[in-house]
Each structure stands twice: as C-alpha cells, then as structure tokens.
Short mmCIF file of C-alpha atoms in Angstrom, two decimals:
data_model
loop_
_atom_site.label_atom_id
_atom_site.label_comp_id
_atom_site.label_asym_id
_atom_site.label_seq_id
_atom_site.Cartn_x
_atom_site.Cartn_y
_atom_site.Cartn_z
CA MET A 1 -14.38 -22.89 -14.63
CA ALA A 2 -12.59 -20.42 -16.90
CA LEU A 3 -10.42 -17.59 -15.61
CA ILE A 4 -11.78 -14.05 -15.46
CA ASP A 5 -10.05 -12.81 -18.62
CA GLU A 6 -11.40 -15.69 -20.69
CA VAL A 7 -14.95 -15.22 -19.40
CA LEU A 8 -15.18 -11.43 -19.63
CA LYS A 9 -13.15 -10.65 -22.75
CA ASP A 10 -16.38 -10.50 -24.76
CA ALA A 11 -18.89 -10.16 -21.92
CA CYS A 12 -18.31 -6.77 -20.30
CA PRO A 13 -21.34 -4.49 -19.88
CA ALA A 14 -22.05 -1.66 -22.28
CA GLY A 15 -20.18 1.42 -21.16
CA SER A 16 -17.03 -0.45 -20.15
CA LYS A 17 -13.75 1.26 -20.99
CA ALA A 18 -10.55 -0.04 -22.56
CA PRO A 19 -7.79 -0.79 -20.03
CA GLY A 20 -4.61 1.19 -19.61
CA THR A 21 -1.09 -0.03 -18.91
CA GLY A 22 -1.23 -0.17 -15.11
CA VAL A 23 1.90 1.94 -14.75
CA ALA A 24 3.15 4.89 -16.79
CA PRO A 25 5.59 3.88 -19.56
CA GLY A 26 9.00 5.48 -19.30
CA THR A 27 12.73 4.91 -19.47
CA GLU A 28 13.85 4.36 -15.88
CA LEU A 29 12.44 1.22 -14.26
CA HIS A 30 12.79 -2.07 -16.15
CA LYS A 31 10.35 -4.95 -15.92
CA ALA A 32 11.41 -8.18 -14.23
CA THR A 33 9.04 -11.14 -14.47
CA LEU A 34 8.80 -13.42 -11.44
CA ASP A 35 9.32 -17.12 -12.09
CA ASP A 36 7.18 -18.66 -9.38
CA ASP A 37 4.02 -20.70 -9.87
CA SER A 38 2.35 -19.08 -6.84
CA ALA A 39 3.21 -15.51 -7.83
CA VAL A 40 0.47 -14.80 -10.34
CA CYS A 41 -2.04 -12.06 -11.06
CA ASN A 42 -5.81 -12.46 -10.88
CA ASP A 43 -5.84 -13.86 -14.42
CA GLY A 44 -2.93 -16.25 -13.93
CA SER A 45 -0.34 -14.15 -15.75
CA PRO A 46 3.04 -13.96 -13.98
CA ALA A 47 3.60 -11.24 -11.41
CA ILE A 48 6.16 -8.57 -12.27
CA MET A 49 8.27 -5.89 -10.64
CA TYR A 50 10.17 -2.90 -11.99
CA VAL A 51 13.81 -2.54 -11.00
CA ARG A 52 16.76 -0.17 -11.21
CA ARG A 53 20.21 -0.73 -9.74
CA ALA A 54 21.75 1.74 -7.32
CA ALA A 55 23.22 4.83 -8.93
CA ASN A 56 26.70 4.39 -7.50
CA ALA A 57 28.89 2.11 -5.42
CA ALA A 58 28.25 4.09 -2.25
CA SER A 59 24.52 3.32 -2.54
CA GLU A 60 24.80 -0.40 -3.33
CA GLY A 61 23.65 -1.36 0.16
CA ASP A 62 20.57 0.89 0.06
CA TRP A 63 17.19 -0.39 -1.14
CA VAL A 64 13.70 0.96 -1.71
CA ILE A 65 11.06 -1.76 -2.15
CA PHE A 66 7.58 -0.39 -2.74
CA LEU A 67 4.19 -2.05 -3.28
CA GLN A 68 1.94 -0.35 -5.84
CA ALA A 69 -1.48 1.06 -5.02
CA GLY A 70 -4.69 0.09 -6.77
CA GLY A 71 -7.76 -0.74 -4.68
CA GLY A 72 -9.17 -4.26 -4.68
CA CYS A 73 -12.23 -6.45 -5.11
CA SER A 74 -13.96 -9.13 -3.08
CA SER A 75 -17.27 -9.83 -4.84
CA TRP A 76 -18.46 -10.95 -8.25
CA GLU A 77 -19.83 -7.51 -9.16
CA VAL A 78 -16.85 -5.46 -7.99
CA CYS A 79 -14.33 -7.83 -9.59
CA ARG A 80 -16.35 -7.88 -12.84
CA ASN A 81 -16.54 -4.09 -12.87
CA ARG A 82 -12.84 -3.79 -12.06
CA PHE A 83 -11.83 -6.03 -14.96
CA CYS A 84 -14.21 -4.27 -17.34
CA SER A 85 -13.47 -0.73 -16.07
CA TYR A 86 -17.21 -0.33 -15.65
CA GLN A 87 -18.41 2.36 -13.23
CA THR A 88 -14.94 2.49 -11.64
CA SER A 89 -11.57 4.13 -12.23
CA TYR A 90 -9.82 0.74 -12.09
CA ASP A 91 -9.40 -1.62 -15.03
CA ALA A 92 -8.01 -4.97 -16.14
CA ALA A 93 -4.44 -3.67 -15.86
CA LYS A 94 -4.83 -4.11 -12.09
CA MET A 95 -5.67 -7.81 -12.63
CA THR A 96 -3.05 -8.86 -15.20
CA SER A 97 0.56 -8.20 -16.10
CA THR A 98 -0.01 -8.60 -19.83
CA LEU A 99 -0.75 -4.90 -20.37
CA ALA A 100 2.26 -3.55 -18.48
CA PRO A 101 5.06 -1.79 -20.38
CA GLU A 102 8.60 -3.15 -20.58
CA VAL A 103 10.01 0.03 -19.02
CA ALA A 104 8.20 2.35 -16.62
CA SER A 105 8.72 5.90 -15.46
CA ALA A 106 10.09 6.83 -12.04
CA SER A 107 8.66 9.68 -9.97
CA GLY A 108 8.46 10.93 -6.40
CA LEU A 109 10.13 8.44 -4.07
CA MET A 110 11.62 6.65 -7.10
CA SER A 111 12.90 9.78 -8.88
CA ARG A 112 16.67 9.92 -9.27
CA THR A 113 17.24 13.62 -8.67
CA ALA A 114 19.37 15.69 -6.33
CA LYS A 115 16.27 16.61 -4.31
CA ASN A 116 15.42 12.98 -3.48
CA ALA A 117 17.51 11.42 -0.71
CA PHE A 118 16.15 7.97 -1.63
CA GLY A 119 16.78 8.20 -5.38
CA ASN A 120 20.21 6.55 -5.57
CA ALA A 121 19.16 3.31 -3.88
CA ASN A 122 18.41 0.01 -5.57
CA GLN A 123 14.77 0.44 -6.55
CA VAL A 124 12.07 -2.23 -6.70
CA TYR A 125 8.55 -1.16 -7.60
CA VAL A 126 6.27 -4.18 -7.30
CA TYR A 127 3.37 -4.15 -9.76
CA TYR A 128 -0.11 -4.71 -8.29
CA CYS A 129 -2.33 -7.21 -10.08
CA SER A 130 -3.86 -9.38 -7.33
CA SER A 131 -6.74 -7.12 -6.14
CA ASP A 132 -6.34 -8.32 -2.54
CA ASN A 133 -4.38 -5.55 -0.81
CA TRP A 134 -1.23 -7.68 -1.19
CA LEU A 135 -2.56 -10.17 1.37
CA GLY A 136 -3.83 -13.20 -0.53
CA ARG A 137 -2.62 -16.79 -0.45
CA ARG A 138 -5.39 -18.50 -2.39
CA GLY A 139 -5.82 -19.47 -6.02
CA ASN A 140 -8.71 -20.65 -8.18
CA VAL A 141 -11.41 -18.74 -6.34
CA VAL A 142 -14.77 -18.97 -8.12
CA LEU A 143 -17.08 -15.96 -7.99
CA GLU A 144 -20.72 -16.23 -9.03
CA ASP A 145 -23.31 -13.57 -9.77
CA PRO A 146 -25.66 -13.60 -6.75
CA ASN A 147 -28.51 -12.68 -9.12
CA GLY A 148 -27.74 -15.67 -11.33
CA SER A 149 -27.70 -13.71 -14.58
CA GLY A 150 -23.99 -13.02 -15.15
CA PRO A 151 -21.23 -15.49 -16.02
CA SER A 152 -19.23 -17.07 -13.22
CA PHE A 153 -15.44 -16.84 -13.37
CA ARG A 154 -12.31 -18.00 -11.61
CA LEU A 155 -9.42 -15.83 -10.36
CA HIS A 156 -6.39 -15.92 -8.09
CA PHE A 157 -5.78 -13.83 -4.97
CA ARG A 158 -2.06 -14.30 -4.35
CA GLY A 159 -0.78 -10.88 -3.27
CA PHE A 160 1.28 -12.02 -0.29
CA GLN A 161 2.71 -14.90 -2.28
CA ILE A 162 3.85 -12.32 -4.83
CA VAL A 163 5.66 -10.46 -2.03
CA GLU A 164 7.29 -13.72 -0.94
CA ALA A 165 8.39 -14.40 -4.52
CA VAL A 166 9.81 -10.87 -4.84
CA VAL A 167 12.00 -11.39 -1.78
CA LYS A 168 13.11 -14.81 -3.04
CA ALA A 169 14.04 -13.36 -6.44
CA LEU A 170 15.88 -10.41 -4.90
CA MET A 171 17.85 -12.72 -2.62
CA ALA A 172 19.06 -14.60 -5.69
CA GLY A 173 20.06 -11.41 -7.52
CA ALA A 174 17.32 -10.29 -9.90
CA SER A 175 17.72 -8.96 -13.43
CA SER A 176 15.24 -7.18 -15.64
CA ASP A 177 13.78 -9.11 -18.55
CA ASP A 178 15.78 -7.02 -21.03
CA LYS A 179 18.99 -7.53 -18.97
CA ALA A 180 19.47 -3.76 -18.78
CA GLU A 181 19.36 -3.84 -14.97
CA THR A 182 20.91 -6.39 -12.60
CA LEU A 183 20.48 -5.87 -8.88
CA PRO A 184 22.89 -6.96 -6.16
CA LYS A 185 21.62 -9.72 -3.89
CA LEU A 186 19.22 -8.46 -1.24
CA ASP A 187 21.07 -10.31 1.52
CA THR A 188 23.93 -7.81 1.07
CA ALA A 189 21.62 -4.89 1.91
CA THR A 190 22.55 -2.58 4.75
CA ARG A 191 19.48 -0.30 4.71
CA VAL A 192 16.01 -1.07 3.31
CA LEU A 193 12.94 1.14 3.04
CA PHE A 194 9.94 -1.18 2.58
CA GLY A 195 6.46 0.21 2.06
CA GLY A 196 3.53 0.95 -0.18
CA SER A 197 0.69 3.28 -1.05
CA SER A 198 -3.03 2.64 -0.44
CA ALA A 199 -3.54 -1.09 -1.09
CA GLY A 200 0.25 -1.35 -0.98
CA SER A 201 0.20 0.38 2.39
CA THR A 202 -2.22 -2.23 3.70
CA GLY A 203 -0.02 -5.05 2.44
CA ALA A 204 3.17 -3.45 3.74
CA THR A 205 1.60 -2.98 7.19
CA GLN A 206 0.85 -6.69 7.47
CA ALA A 207 4.17 -7.80 5.94
CA LEU A 208 6.71 -5.37 7.45
CA ASP A 209 7.75 -7.42 10.48
CA TRP A 210 7.84 -10.56 8.32
CA PHE A 211 10.03 -8.75 5.78
CA ARG A 212 12.46 -7.57 8.45
CA GLY A 213 12.93 -11.22 9.41
CA GLN A 214 13.99 -12.04 5.84
CA VAL A 215 16.87 -9.53 5.89
CA PRO A 216 18.22 -9.71 9.45
CA GLY A 217 21.51 -8.09 8.48
CA ALA A 218 19.90 -4.86 7.27
CA GLN A 219 18.42 -1.83 8.98
CA VAL A 220 14.77 -2.02 7.88
CA VAL A 221 12.21 0.75 8.17
CA GLY A 222 8.68 0.87 6.78
CA THR A 223 6.68 3.61 5.14
CA PHE A 224 2.89 3.54 4.94
CA ASP A 225 1.16 5.94 2.56
CA SER A 226 -2.51 6.29 3.60
CA ILE A 227 -5.10 3.79 4.95
CA LEU A 228 -4.69 4.75 8.60
CA ASP A 229 -8.36 3.96 9.06
CA PRO A 230 -9.84 5.21 12.34
CA LEU A 231 -10.09 2.91 15.31
CA PRO A 232 -13.76 2.26 16.15
CA GLU A 233 -13.29 3.83 19.58
CA ASP A 234 -12.18 7.06 17.87
CA VAL A 235 -15.53 7.40 16.05
CA ASP A 236 -17.62 9.60 18.36
CA ASP A 237 -21.11 8.86 17.05
CA ALA A 238 -22.34 5.59 18.59
CA THR A 239 -24.46 4.59 15.58
CA MET A 240 -21.61 5.19 13.15
CA ARG A 241 -19.17 3.44 15.46
CA GLU A 242 -21.33 0.32 15.47
CA SER A 243 -21.72 0.45 11.69
CA TRP A 244 -17.95 0.85 11.28
CA GLN A 245 -17.31 -2.15 13.53
CA ILE A 246 -19.81 -4.25 11.58
CA GLY A 247 -18.02 -3.30 8.36
CA ILE A 248 -14.63 -4.32 9.75
CA GLN A 249 -16.04 -7.68 10.83
CA HIS A 250 -17.73 -8.23 7.46
CA ARG A 251 -14.56 -7.44 5.50
CA TYR A 252 -12.55 -9.81 7.68
CA ASP A 253 -15.06 -12.66 7.34
CA GLU A 254 -16.09 -12.27 3.71
CA ALA A 255 -12.86 -11.05 2.07
CA PHE A 256 -9.81 -11.67 4.22
CA VAL A 257 -10.83 -15.17 5.34
CA ALA A 258 -13.34 -16.52 2.83
CA LEU A 259 -11.66 -15.26 -0.35
CA TYR A 260 -8.05 -14.29 0.25
CA ASP A 261 -6.76 -16.52 3.06
CA ALA A 262 -5.05 -13.26 4.01
CA HIS A 263 -1.61 -13.09 5.52
CA LEU A 264 -1.92 -10.86 8.59
CA ASP A 265 0.73 -9.68 11.04
CA GLU A 266 1.78 -12.81 12.90
CA SER A 267 2.09 -11.30 16.37
CA CYS A 268 -1.35 -9.73 16.06
CA VAL A 269 -2.87 -13.05 15.06
CA ALA A 270 -1.13 -14.70 18.02
CA ALA A 271 -2.62 -12.09 20.36
CA HIS A 272 -6.14 -11.86 18.92
CA GLY A 273 -6.65 -14.96 16.80
CA GLY A 274 -9.10 -16.39 19.30
CA ALA A 275 -11.48 -13.75 20.62
CA SER A 276 -11.14 -10.83 18.16
CA PRO A 277 -9.29 -11.88 15.00
CA GLU A 278 -10.91 -9.11 12.95
CA LEU A 279 -8.75 -6.56 14.81
CA CYS A 280 -5.79 -7.84 12.82
CA SER A 281 -7.48 -6.85 9.55
CA LEU A 282 -7.59 -3.21 10.68
CA GLY A 283 -4.28 -1.68 9.69
CA SER A 284 -4.44 1.09 12.27
CA HIS A 285 -4.76 -1.43 15.11
CA VAL A 286 -1.80 -3.38 13.74
CA ARG A 287 0.37 -0.26 13.37
CA LEU A 288 -0.56 1.01 16.82
CA ASN A 289 -0.01 -2.28 18.63
CA HIS A 290 1.87 -4.96 16.71
CA VAL A 291 4.30 -3.58 14.12
CA THR A 292 7.63 -3.57 15.94
CA THR A 293 9.78 -2.55 12.97
CA PRO A 294 10.26 1.24 12.91
CA PHE A 295 7.90 2.92 10.44
CA PHE A 296 6.87 6.27 9.02
CA ASP A 297 3.14 6.93 8.60
CA ARG A 298 1.83 9.42 6.04
CA GLN A 299 -1.90 10.20 6.01
CA ASP A 300 -4.43 12.86 5.02
CA LEU A 301 -7.30 13.62 7.40
CA SER A 302 -9.81 14.11 4.58
CA ASP A 303 -8.64 11.25 2.36
CA PRO A 304 -11.30 10.92 -0.38
CA VAL A 305 -10.79 7.19 -0.92
CA GLN A 306 -11.14 6.37 2.75
CA PHE A 307 -14.18 8.63 2.89
CA GLY A 308 -15.72 6.55 0.10
CA TYR A 309 -16.02 3.45 2.25
CA PHE A 310 -16.52 5.38 5.50
CA SER A 311 -19.51 7.17 3.96
CA SER A 312 -20.93 3.87 2.67
CA ALA A 313 -21.10 2.85 6.34
CA GLY A 314 -23.09 6.02 7.05
CA GLY A 315 -20.35 8.41 8.14
CA THR A 316 -19.79 12.07 7.26
CA MET A 317 -16.52 13.70 6.23
CA THR A 318 -16.40 15.61 9.52
CA GLN A 319 -16.74 12.35 11.45
CA LEU A 320 -13.96 10.77 9.38
CA VAL A 321 -11.58 13.72 9.80
CA ASP A 322 -12.12 13.89 13.54
CA ALA A 323 -11.70 10.14 13.93
CA ILE A 324 -8.53 9.89 11.82
CA GLU A 325 -7.03 12.83 13.73
CA LYS A 326 -7.61 11.01 17.03
CA THR A 327 -6.14 7.78 15.69
CA ALA A 328 -3.13 9.55 14.17
CA LYS A 329 -2.38 11.31 17.44
CA ARG A 330 -2.00 7.91 19.08
CA LEU A 331 0.97 7.00 16.88
CA PRO A 332 3.72 9.05 18.58
CA ASP A 333 2.97 7.35 21.91
CA ILE A 334 3.08 3.68 20.89
CA LYS A 335 6.25 3.02 22.90
CA ASN A 336 4.05 3.54 25.95
CA SER A 337 0.63 2.36 24.73
CA ALA A 338 1.12 -0.52 22.26
CA GLU A 339 0.28 -4.08 23.20
CA GLU A 340 3.84 -4.94 22.16
CA LYS A 341 5.44 -1.79 23.56
CA SER A 342 8.40 -3.66 25.01
CA GLU A 343 9.42 -4.68 21.47
CA ILE A 344 9.14 -1.19 19.96
CA ALA A 345 12.46 0.65 19.80
CA ARG A 346 11.25 4.08 18.70
CA ALA A 347 8.14 6.11 17.93
CA PRO A 348 6.97 6.26 14.31
CA GLY A 349 7.42 9.30 12.15
CA VAL A 350 4.04 10.87 11.40
CA HIS A 351 3.04 13.34 8.66
CA VAL A 352 -0.70 14.05 8.48
CA SER A 353 -2.07 16.73 6.16
CA ASN A 354 -5.64 17.94 5.63
CA CYS A 355 -5.71 18.46 1.88
CA GLY A 356 -8.10 15.82 0.53
CA GLN A 357 -5.16 13.96 -1.05
CA HIS A 358 -5.17 10.17 -1.07
CA ILE A 359 -1.58 9.07 -1.75
CA VAL A 360 1.63 11.00 -2.37
CA MET A 361 4.76 8.87 -2.52
CA LEU A 362 5.12 8.79 -6.32
CA ASN A 363 3.92 12.36 -6.87
CA GLY A 364 6.72 14.93 -6.96
CA PRO A 365 5.06 17.98 -5.36
CA TRP A 366 2.98 15.98 -2.88
CA PHE A 367 5.99 13.92 -1.81
CA GLY A 368 8.14 17.03 -1.76
CA VAL A 369 10.80 16.67 -4.46
CA ALA A 370 9.45 19.05 -7.11
CA GLN A 371 11.27 22.25 -8.01
CA ASN A 372 8.51 24.30 -6.39
CA GLY A 373 4.94 24.06 -5.09
CA ASN A 374 5.64 21.20 -2.69
CA ALA A 375 3.00 20.29 -0.09
CA THR A 376 3.90 20.70 3.59
CA VAL A 377 2.57 20.36 7.12
CA GLU A 378 3.98 22.47 9.93
CA LEU A 379 6.27 20.80 12.46
CA SER A 380 7.02 23.01 15.48
CA GLY A 381 5.94 26.00 13.42
CA ASN A 382 8.09 25.15 10.39
CA PRO A 383 6.63 23.67 7.19
CA ILE A 384 8.01 20.26 6.28
CA THR A 385 7.41 18.02 3.26
CA VAL A 386 6.78 14.29 3.45
CA HIS A 387 10.24 13.71 1.96
CA ASP A 388 12.03 15.92 4.47
CA ALA A 389 10.00 14.49 7.35
CA MET A 390 11.03 10.96 6.35
CA VAL A 391 14.68 11.95 6.02
CA SER A 392 14.65 13.66 9.43
CA TRP A 393 12.89 10.75 11.12
CA ILE A 394 15.20 8.13 9.59
CA ALA A 395 18.14 10.21 10.84
CA GLY A 396 16.80 9.71 14.37
CA ASN A 397 14.74 12.83 14.99
CA PRO A 398 11.17 12.68 16.38
CA VAL A 399 8.62 13.75 13.75
CA ALA A 400 4.91 14.23 14.49
CA ALA A 401 3.44 16.77 12.07
CA ILE A 402 -0.36 16.43 12.37
CA ASP A 403 -2.83 18.98 11.01
CA THR A 404 -6.21 19.79 12.55
CA ASN A 405 -9.85 20.08 11.54
CA PRO A 406 -10.36 22.61 10.09
CA SER A 407 -6.89 22.75 8.59
CA THR A 408 -4.43 25.15 10.23
CA THR A 409 -0.98 23.84 9.28
CA SER A 410 -1.20 22.24 5.81
CA SER A 411 0.03 23.83 2.61
CA CYS A 412 -1.41 21.75 -0.22
CA ALA A 413 0.09 21.16 -3.66
CA ALA A 414 -1.66 22.59 -6.68
CA THR A 415 -2.70 19.25 -8.20
CA THR A 416 -4.59 16.33 -6.71
CA SER A 417 -3.29 13.60 -9.02
CA ASP A 418 -2.06 10.64 -6.99
CA GLN A 419 0.73 9.51 -9.29
#
C-alpha cells in the first residue's frame, strides 16, 4: 500500500488548493531535522523542529519548547481532505516536512523583544506533521474509503514519538541543518517552559509529566493554549451531555486506540485504564486530576474551533460557553479537588477570555507583547495580558482571570488571526 502523498498527488478532488509552507518563512528560527526512524510525518518524511539559541549567557539555562497547532484527522475522508486542502483550511503542509522553509519567523511567545520575558531563552518550536494531536505511536496505518470509490492509502501517526525524538536530540545538543544555531544540551537546563497550542496543547497535556521526568534537574512548567474542553458534568442539558459523552468515547475508541495507539498521561491511565479509560483522552479531566507538573491554562469561552466539534454533537454556543466557564472555574481549586491532589504543589495559572479567539501564544497582540492593542482579561479589577499573567504566575503569584457569559472583563485584540 502506497503512502498518502504517492496516492493523492494526482488524485485530489476538483476544488483542492495548493499547500502552503506550514510555518511562516522568516529569519529567526532555523530548521533542525530529526534523525530518528520513528520520528516521521504522515507521509514518512523526517520530523523537524525550529531552533534558536539563548540570546545571552544569563539565559543559557532557560528553555521554551512549544508544540505547533494544526488540527488532525482520523478517517479516510478527513485525512484525504486535509492532504488535498479540500473543504478545509488545513493542507498537506500539516502532513509532511518537505514544504517547510529552512528558516521560520518568530512571533508572540517566540519573539525576541524587550516586551517578551520569554524571548531570550533557548527556543524550540516543534513542527506539526503527524495529524494526531502529538499522541501517536503507530506507523503504516491503512485508511480505506468506506464507500469503496476512493483510493486507499497508508500513513504514519507518530506524534508522541516525534516528541520523544525531540527530547533525545536536545539532550545530545542539537544544531540547525544550516549550522547557524547550536543549542546547549537540554540536561543543563535550569528552567523549561513546555507547552503547545490547540493540537499542541492536547499533546503537551498528555506529555507534560513525562517530559518533567526527562529533565529532573530543571524547574519545569507547562502552558496549554486552548482545548480545555468542558467536562460532561458541566454540560447542563441532559441530551447534549449524553451526546458529548458518546463523542468522547467514540474519539477514544476510533482514533486514540484504533488508529494512533495514543500516548496518554500515565497516572491517568493507571487510575482509569480499567473502567473508564476514555476519561484519559479528555484533556480537561487530565489537567484537573492528573497533571502534577505546575501549568498555566489559557482558554477562550467562545472558542470557534471547539464550538465546531461541540456543535456537531448538537450543542449551542451558549451551552459551550457556560460549560467551559464551569470547567475553567474548577482549575484554581485542583490542590483540593484533584484525584492526585497530594502530588500537586500549586494551583494552575488561569487566563480565560470571551473573545471568540482560538489560540494566542504566537500572536503578538493576543499574547500581549505588541506595542499596543493587546488583549486582556481583568484580574482583581485590573486588566492583564496572557503574557503578564504567565510571568506573574511563574513568579509565584496566584492568577485566576476568568471572564463571564456574557463577557464583562475581556478586552479583545483587533484581529482574530491565530498566528
């Protein structure tokens, strides 16, 4: 069975669009190709990351490692459409590394400006090309058209194995392909911010405690940008709650298990692997009960991407907003309520707007490092950006800035572009 790129290169439906580059070309972050047989994209091309060494000697022990966003696929039709950029905003650049530029731009969290407290760190931006929310451990998966009319194809879902290979490469001391950037060895790190946006947020949620175990000598904190999906019990309408639960079970069975062999948080699997293993596929349950590494959670109550799949289960935007608000308000209390509360040292930082914005970490005004027009949510009556909330929380201060429905405390940025 041929790989997806070989099958579909001349077989995409009419109306398909040409792919982009997967990340904006630039001059700051240099491509580093991973040399690991298991760390491959959907099409078998090698996984890549973009790197930049710390700006100065004082920052050599600081790291930012961030998993790129980009949706996913778990069926023949959705994976075909994703590769072909047919009836979707995604394209083949999210399934291969062959279209990625040699040097990428840096923005938001990765921007090296005076306004960004994280900008001087060693930077690792891991390119997303596995379509599995950074969870997969399975190769050579064959997908067939259930209608029998389209061509079958083979692809790899190796997102978590890519994360493993990234850590292995960073431990050895990684260099960019053009040798312009050489990073110190990760095992010399003193502070690491590990996280991701959207699909990257899902992967980072499941991998954070594992990652902390790889760098025991460093202070590790996580940051999750979006995908705080509501707990079923926080969905008020009984019919919608049941539909939401069915969807969670279906995704676990059909995607996480059958296709991806997904890596899920180990302590969650130990607790629920028998009776209710699907709970461990729900990131909000994992964050609220099983992630013991300190983390910062950034979310929007009216996230349009999350509404897309919530509405496909029959929900309304009002139901989603109300449910996410309830779930988000649980976060500051996890030291008292989590299943693993005895292992949790401090409450998460929480920044929840109501702006209809999906992800923010690489967007200057939404993250809060633009010259003006930065988005904020009020904290104790004072507006605070995502950036400033993260800085304050990492410094040891409690941060729980959560807007309401309808919005009363958010000041939204002028644009809605994610990146």
